[in-house]
Coordinates of C-alpha atoms and ligand atoms in Angstrom, one line a residue:
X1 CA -24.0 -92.4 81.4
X2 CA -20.7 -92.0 81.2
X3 CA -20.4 -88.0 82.0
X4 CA -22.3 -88.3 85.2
X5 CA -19.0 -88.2 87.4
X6 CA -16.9 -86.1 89.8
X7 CA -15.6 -83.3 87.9
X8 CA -14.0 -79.7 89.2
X9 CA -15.3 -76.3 88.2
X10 CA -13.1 -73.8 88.6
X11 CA -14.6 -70.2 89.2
X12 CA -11.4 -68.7 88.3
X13 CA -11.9 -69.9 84.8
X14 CA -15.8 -69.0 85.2
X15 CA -14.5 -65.3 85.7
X16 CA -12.3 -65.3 83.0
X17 CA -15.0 -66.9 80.4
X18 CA -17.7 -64.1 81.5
X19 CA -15.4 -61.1 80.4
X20 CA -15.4 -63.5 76.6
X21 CA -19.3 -62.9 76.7
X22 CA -20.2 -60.1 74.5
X23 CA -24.1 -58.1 75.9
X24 CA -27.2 -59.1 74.4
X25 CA -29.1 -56.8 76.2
X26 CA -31.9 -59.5 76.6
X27 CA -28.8 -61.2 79.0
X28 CA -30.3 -63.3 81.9
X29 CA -28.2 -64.7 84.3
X30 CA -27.7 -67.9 85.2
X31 CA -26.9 -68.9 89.2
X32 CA -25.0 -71.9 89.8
X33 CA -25.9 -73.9 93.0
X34 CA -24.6 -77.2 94.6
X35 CA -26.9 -80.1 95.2
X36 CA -26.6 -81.0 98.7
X37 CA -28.8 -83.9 99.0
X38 CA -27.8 -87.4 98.3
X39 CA -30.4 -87.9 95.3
X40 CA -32.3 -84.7 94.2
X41 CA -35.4 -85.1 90.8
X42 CA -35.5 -83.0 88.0
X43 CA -39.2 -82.8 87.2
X44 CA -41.3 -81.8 83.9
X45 CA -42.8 -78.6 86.4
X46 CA -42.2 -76.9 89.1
X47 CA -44.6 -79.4 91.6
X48 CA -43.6 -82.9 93.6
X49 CA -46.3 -84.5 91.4
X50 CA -44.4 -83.7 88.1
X51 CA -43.0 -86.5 86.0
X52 CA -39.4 -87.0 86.7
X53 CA -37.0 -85.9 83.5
X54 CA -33.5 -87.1 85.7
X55 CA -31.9 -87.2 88.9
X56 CA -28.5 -85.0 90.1
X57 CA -26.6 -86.2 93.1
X58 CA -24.6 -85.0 95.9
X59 CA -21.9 -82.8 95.0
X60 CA -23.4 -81.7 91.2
X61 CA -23.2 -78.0 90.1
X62 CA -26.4 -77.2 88.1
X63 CA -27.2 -73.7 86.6
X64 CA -30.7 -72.0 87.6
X65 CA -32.8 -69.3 85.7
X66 CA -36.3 -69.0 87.1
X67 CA -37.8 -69.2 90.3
X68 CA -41.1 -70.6 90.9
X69 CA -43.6 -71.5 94.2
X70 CA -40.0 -72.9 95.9
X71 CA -38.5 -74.3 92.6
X72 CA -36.2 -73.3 90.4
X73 CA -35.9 -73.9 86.5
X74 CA -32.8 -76.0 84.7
X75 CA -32.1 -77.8 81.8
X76 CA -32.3 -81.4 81.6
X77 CA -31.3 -83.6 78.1
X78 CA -32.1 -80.0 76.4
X79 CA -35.3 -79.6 77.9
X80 CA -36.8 -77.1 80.8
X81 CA -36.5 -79.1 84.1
X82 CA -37.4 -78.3 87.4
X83 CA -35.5 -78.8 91.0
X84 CA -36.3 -78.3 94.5
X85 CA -34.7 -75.1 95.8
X86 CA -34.0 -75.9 99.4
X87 CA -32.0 -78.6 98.0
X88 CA -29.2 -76.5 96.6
X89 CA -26.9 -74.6 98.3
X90 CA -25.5 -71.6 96.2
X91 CA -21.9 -71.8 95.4
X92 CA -19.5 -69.3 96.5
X93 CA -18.7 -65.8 94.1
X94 CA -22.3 -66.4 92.6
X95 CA -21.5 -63.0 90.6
X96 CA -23.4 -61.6 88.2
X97 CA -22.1 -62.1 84.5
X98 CA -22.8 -58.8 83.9
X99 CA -21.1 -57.0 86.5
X100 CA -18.2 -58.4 84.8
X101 CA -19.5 -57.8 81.1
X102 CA -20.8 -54.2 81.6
X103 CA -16.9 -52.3 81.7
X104 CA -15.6 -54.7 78.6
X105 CA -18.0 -52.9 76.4
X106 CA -17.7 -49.5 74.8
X107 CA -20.7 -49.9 72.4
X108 CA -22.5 -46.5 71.7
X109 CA -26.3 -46.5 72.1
X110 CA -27.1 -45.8 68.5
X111 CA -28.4 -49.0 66.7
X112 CA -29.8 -50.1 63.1
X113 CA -31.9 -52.1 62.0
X114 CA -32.2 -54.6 58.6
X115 CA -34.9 -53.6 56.8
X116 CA -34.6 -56.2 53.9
X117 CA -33.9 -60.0 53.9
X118 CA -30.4 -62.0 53.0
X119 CA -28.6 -58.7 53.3
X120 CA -25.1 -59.4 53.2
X121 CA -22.7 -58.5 56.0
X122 CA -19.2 -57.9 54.5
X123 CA -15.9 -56.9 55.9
X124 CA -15.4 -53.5 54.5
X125 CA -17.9 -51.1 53.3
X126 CA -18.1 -51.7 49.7
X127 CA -19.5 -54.8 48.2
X128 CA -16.3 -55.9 46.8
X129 CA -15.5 -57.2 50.3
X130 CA -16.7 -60.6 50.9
X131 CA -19.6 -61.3 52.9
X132 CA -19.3 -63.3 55.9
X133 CA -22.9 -64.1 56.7
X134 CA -26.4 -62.6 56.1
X135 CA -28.8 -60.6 57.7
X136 CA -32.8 -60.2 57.7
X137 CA -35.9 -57.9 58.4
X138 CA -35.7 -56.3 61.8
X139 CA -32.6 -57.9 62.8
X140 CA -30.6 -55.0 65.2
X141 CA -27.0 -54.3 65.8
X142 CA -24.8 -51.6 67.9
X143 CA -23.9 -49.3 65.0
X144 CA -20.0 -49.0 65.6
X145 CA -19.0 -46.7 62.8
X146 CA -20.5 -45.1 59.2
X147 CA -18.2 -44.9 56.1
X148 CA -20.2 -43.4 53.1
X149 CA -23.1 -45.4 52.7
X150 CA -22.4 -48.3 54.7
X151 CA -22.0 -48.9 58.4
X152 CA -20.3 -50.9 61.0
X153 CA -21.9 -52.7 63.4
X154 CA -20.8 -55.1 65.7
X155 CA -22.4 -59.1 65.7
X156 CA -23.2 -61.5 68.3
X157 CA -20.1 -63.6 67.8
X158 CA -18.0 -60.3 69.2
X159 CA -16.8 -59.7 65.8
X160 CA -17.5 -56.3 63.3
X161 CA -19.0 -56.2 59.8
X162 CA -20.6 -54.0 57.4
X163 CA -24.4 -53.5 55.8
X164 CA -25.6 -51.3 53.2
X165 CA -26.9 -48.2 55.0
X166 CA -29.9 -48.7 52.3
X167 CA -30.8 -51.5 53.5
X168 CA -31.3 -50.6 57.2
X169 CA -33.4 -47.8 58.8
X170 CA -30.5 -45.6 59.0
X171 CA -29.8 -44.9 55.5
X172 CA -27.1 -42.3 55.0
X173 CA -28.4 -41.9 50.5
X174 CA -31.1 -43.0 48.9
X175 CA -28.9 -46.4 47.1
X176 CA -30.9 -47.8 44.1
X177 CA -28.8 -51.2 44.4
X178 CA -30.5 -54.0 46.2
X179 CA -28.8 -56.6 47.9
X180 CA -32.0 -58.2 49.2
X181 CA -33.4 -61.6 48.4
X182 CA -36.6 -63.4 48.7
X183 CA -37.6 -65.1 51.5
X184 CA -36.3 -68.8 51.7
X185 CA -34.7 -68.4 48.4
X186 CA -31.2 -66.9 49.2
X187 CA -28.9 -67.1 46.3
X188 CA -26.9 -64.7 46.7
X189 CA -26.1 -62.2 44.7
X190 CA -21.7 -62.1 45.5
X191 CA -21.0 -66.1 45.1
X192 CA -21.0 -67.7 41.1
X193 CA -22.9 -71.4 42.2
X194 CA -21.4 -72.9 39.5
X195 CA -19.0 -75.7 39.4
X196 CA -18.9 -76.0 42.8
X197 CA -18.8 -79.9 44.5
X198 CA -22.2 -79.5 46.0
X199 CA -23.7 -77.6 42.7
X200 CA -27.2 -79.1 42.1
X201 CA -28.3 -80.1 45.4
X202 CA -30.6 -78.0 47.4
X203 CA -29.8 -77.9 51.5
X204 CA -32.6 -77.2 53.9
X205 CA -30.5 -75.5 57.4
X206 CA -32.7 -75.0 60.2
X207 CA -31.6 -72.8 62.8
X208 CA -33.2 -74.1 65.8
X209 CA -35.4 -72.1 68.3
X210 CA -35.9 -68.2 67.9
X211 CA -38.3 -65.5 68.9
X212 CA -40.2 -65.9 72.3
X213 CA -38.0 -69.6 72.8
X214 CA -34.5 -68.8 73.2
X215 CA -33.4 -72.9 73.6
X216 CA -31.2 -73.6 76.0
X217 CA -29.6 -70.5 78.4
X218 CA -26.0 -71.3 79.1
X219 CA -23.2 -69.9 81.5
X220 CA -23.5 -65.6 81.2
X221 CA -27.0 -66.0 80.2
X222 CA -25.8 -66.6 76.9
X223 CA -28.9 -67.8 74.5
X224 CA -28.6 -70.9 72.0
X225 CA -31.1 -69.4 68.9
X226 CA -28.4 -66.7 68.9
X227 CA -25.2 -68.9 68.9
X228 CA -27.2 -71.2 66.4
X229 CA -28.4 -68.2 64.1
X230 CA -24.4 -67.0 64.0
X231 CA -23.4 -70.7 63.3
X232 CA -25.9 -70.6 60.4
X233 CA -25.0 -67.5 58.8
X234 CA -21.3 -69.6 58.6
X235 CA -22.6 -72.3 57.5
X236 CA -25.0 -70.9 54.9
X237 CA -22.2 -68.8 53.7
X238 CA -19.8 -71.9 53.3
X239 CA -22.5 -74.1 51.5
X240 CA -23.2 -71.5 49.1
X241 CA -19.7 -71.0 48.8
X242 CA -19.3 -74.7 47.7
X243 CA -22.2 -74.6 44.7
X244 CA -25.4 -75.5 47.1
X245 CA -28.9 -73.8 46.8
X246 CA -29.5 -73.3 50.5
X247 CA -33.2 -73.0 52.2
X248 CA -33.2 -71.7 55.7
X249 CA -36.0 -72.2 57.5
X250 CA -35.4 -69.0 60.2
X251 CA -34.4 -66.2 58.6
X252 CA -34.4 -63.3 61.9
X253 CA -34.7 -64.0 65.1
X254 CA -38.7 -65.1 65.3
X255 CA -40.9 -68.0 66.5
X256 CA -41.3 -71.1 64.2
X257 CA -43.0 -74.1 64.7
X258 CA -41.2 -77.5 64.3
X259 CA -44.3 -78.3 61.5
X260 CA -43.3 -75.1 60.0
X261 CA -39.7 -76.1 59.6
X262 CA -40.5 -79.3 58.3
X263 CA -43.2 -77.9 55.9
X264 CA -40.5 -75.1 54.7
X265 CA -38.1 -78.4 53.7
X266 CA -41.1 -80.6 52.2
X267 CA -42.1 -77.9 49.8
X268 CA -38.5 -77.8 48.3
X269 CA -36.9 -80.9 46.7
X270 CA -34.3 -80.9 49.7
X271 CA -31.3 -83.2 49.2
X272 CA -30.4 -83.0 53.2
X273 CA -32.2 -81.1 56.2
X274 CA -30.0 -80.2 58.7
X275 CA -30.6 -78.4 61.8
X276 CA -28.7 -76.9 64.1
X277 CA -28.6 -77.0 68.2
X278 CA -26.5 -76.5 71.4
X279 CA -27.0 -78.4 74.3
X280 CA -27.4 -77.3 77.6
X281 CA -27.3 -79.4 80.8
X282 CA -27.6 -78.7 84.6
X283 CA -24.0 -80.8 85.1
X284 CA -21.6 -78.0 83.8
X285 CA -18.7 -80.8 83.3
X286 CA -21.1 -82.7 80.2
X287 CA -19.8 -81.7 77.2
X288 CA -19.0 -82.5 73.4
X289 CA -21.1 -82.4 70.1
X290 CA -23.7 -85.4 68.8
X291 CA -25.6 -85.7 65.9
X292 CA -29.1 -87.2 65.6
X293 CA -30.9 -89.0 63.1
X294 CA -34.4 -90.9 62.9
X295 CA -35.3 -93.2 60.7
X296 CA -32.6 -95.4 59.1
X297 CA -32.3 -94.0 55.9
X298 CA -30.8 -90.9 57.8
X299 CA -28.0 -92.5 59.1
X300 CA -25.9 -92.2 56.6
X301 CA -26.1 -88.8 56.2
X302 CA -25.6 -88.5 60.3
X303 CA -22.9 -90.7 59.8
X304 CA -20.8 -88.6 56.8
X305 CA -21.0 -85.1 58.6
X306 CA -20.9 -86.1 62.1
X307 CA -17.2 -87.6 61.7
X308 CA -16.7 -84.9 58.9
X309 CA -17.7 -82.9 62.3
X310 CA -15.6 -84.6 65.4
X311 CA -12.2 -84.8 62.9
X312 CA -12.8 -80.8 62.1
X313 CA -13.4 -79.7 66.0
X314 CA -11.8 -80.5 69.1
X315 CA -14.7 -81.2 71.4
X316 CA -15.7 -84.5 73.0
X317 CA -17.6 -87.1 70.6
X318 CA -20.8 -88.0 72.3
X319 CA -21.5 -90.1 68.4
X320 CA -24.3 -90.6 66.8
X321 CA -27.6 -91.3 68.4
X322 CA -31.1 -92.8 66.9
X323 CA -33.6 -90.7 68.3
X324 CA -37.4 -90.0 66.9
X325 CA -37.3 -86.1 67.2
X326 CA -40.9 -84.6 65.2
X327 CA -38.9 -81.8 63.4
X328 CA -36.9 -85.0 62.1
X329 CA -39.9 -87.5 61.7
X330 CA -42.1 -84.7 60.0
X331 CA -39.2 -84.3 57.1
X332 CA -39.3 -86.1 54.1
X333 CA -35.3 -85.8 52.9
X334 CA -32.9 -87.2 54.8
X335 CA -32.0 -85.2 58.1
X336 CA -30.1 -85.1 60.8
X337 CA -30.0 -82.8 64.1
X338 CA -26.6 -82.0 65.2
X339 CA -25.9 -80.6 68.9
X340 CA -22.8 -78.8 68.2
X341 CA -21.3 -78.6 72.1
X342 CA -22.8 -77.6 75.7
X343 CA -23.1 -73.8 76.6
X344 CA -23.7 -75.1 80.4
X345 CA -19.9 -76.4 80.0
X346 CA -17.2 -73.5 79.9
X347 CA -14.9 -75.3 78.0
X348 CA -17.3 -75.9 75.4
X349 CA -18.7 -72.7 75.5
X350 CA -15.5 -70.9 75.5
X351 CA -14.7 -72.8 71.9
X352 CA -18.3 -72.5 70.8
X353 CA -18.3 -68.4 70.6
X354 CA -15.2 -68.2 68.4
X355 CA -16.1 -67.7 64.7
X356 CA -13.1 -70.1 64.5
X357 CA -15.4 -73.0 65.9
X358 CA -18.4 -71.7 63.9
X359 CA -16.5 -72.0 60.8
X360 CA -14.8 -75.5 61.4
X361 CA -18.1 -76.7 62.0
X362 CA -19.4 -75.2 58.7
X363 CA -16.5 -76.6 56.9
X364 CA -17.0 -79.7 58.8
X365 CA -20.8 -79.7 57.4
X366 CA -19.5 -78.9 54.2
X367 CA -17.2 -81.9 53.4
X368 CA -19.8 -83.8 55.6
X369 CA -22.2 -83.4 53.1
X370 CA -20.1 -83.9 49.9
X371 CA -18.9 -86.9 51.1
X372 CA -22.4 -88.0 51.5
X373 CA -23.3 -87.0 47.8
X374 CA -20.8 -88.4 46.3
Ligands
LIG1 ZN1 -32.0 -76.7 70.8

């Protein structure tokens, strides 16, 4: 593989990228260690009998979560792997991320939380400001500021918007407007889907991971079902934007099964199921985005967004790889898994938390997709 090679990490850098990490109160932190043997496993479990996933050489930074009976836990190809502790020696200013996190914040305690689904987050508090993404049952934010009947509360990406106070369980009036929508049917209610160059065709997006399996952990403890769940509000947003009926097959931050997802997207007549993931890997110089597809009438589709993808962002192109994943085997319309960068890589991961990135990828998926159509 062509990544597996010398590379330098600069902790400087590091330092700098934790103070970019915004809290997420469920924040767990990842220790980075050096591999000091020659050859070191990665197993499927924390025991020498365990099937080996990889192997990490002399020299390799890895990122730890867990401990277990001696072992510690990774990530290996996007899965949980498992190395040998008294293999690693632990790499100097092995701080915290959250010593460094705690004094950038000045959050107040008070938080709110949606009590409806597809809820539109908007940039001022009246709904003539345009919605940048959507919200769902039992999602919670820091409440930042009230204005009227709306408040302010700060999202995941670092950024502010507003909700209906109505729709949370802080409501300042009884509102009789509703912005809510059904569940898996989210048209909303602020964009006209007429005319548009993707009007007609409904889009399944699947927000990977969620609820008890946060994906991968990267560099601050930062989880991937909440940089994927931001990433799909933007894409969501954009698709609608440009005429599509859009399904999404996680709608909060909850468990769902991979047959759920693929269920969800066989019970509509879905033009394109796309879902969305960030990689994570115990070398914290791999990096760049890849797209999967699995049977050959997907390939097309993989092939249309994931260059609509690598000319719209300036991470590494890993391309376009064949590979029989269930949630992509178990869909009937055409599909396609993207990996949209590494948050074990800091420059990645520094690019990946800017709505800036989250939108070029949404754009990216946008004109991916009406290439594709037409
Ligand atoms: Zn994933």
């Amino acid at each position: 593989m062509r990544f597996l090679r010398n590379f330098s990490f600069s902790i400087g850098f590091l330092l700098f990228l934790l103070l970019l990490i915004p809290t997420t109160g469920h924040a767990q932190e990842g220790q980075t260690y050096e591999v000091s043997s020659a050859v070191l496993n990665v197993r499927s479990e924390p025991s020498n009998n365990a099937e080996i996933l990889g192997l990490l050489s002399k020299g390799n930074n890895v990122m730890v979560f867990q401990e277990k009976y001696g072992w510690v836990q990774t990530y290996y190809g996007g899965q949980v792997g498992w190395i040998a502790k008294h293999h690693l020696i632990p790499t100097t200013n092995n701080q915290p991320a959250n010593d460094n996190v705690a004094t950038t914040t000045t959050q107040t305690l008070e938080s709110v939380t949606i009590t409806a689904n597809g809820v539109n987050i908007r940039t001022g508090p009246d709904t003539s400001y345009s919605s940048i993404g959507s919200t769902y049952a039992g999602d919670t934010y820091h409440l930042v500021a009230t204005e009227g009947d709306w408040h302010q509360v700060s999202l995941a990406n670092g950024s502010k918007g507003w909700v209906a106070s109505w729709l949370t369980d802080k409501a300042t009036t009884t509102g009789n407007t509703t912005q809510s929508t059904p569940v898996h049917t989210v048209d909303d209610d602020s964009t006209v889907n007429t005319g548009g160059s993707l009007a007609g065709y409904n889009i399944v997006i699947d927000p990977g991971h969620g609820g008890n399996d946060p994906g991968a952990i990267g560099l601050g403890g930062v989880y991937e079902k909440d940089l994927v769940s931001s990433t799909s509000d933007i894409v969501v947003q954009q698709l609608r934007d440009a005429g599509a009926d859009v399904i999404v097959t996680r709608l909060g931050d909850y468990y769902i099964s991979l047959d759920e997802r693929a269920q969800i997207s066989n019970s509509y007549n879905t033009d394109a199921f796309i879902s969305l993931h960030y990689n994570a890997f115990p070398i914290l110089g791999v990096q760049g985005v890849s797209t999967y597809y699995s049977s050959d009438t997907d390939h097309q589709l993989a092939q249309s967004v994931h260059s609509s993808l690598v000319s719209n962002v300036n991470l590494n192109n890993r391309g376009i790889i064949q590979e029989h994943y269930k949630v992509l085997r178990s869909t009937y319309a055409p599909s396609i898994l993207m990996e949209l960068g590494f948050i074990t890589n800091p420059y990645d991961l520094s690019m990946i938390q800017t709505s800036d990135y989250q939108y070029k990828v949404a754009q990216a998926i946008t004109n991916g997709l009406i290439n594709y159509f037409n």
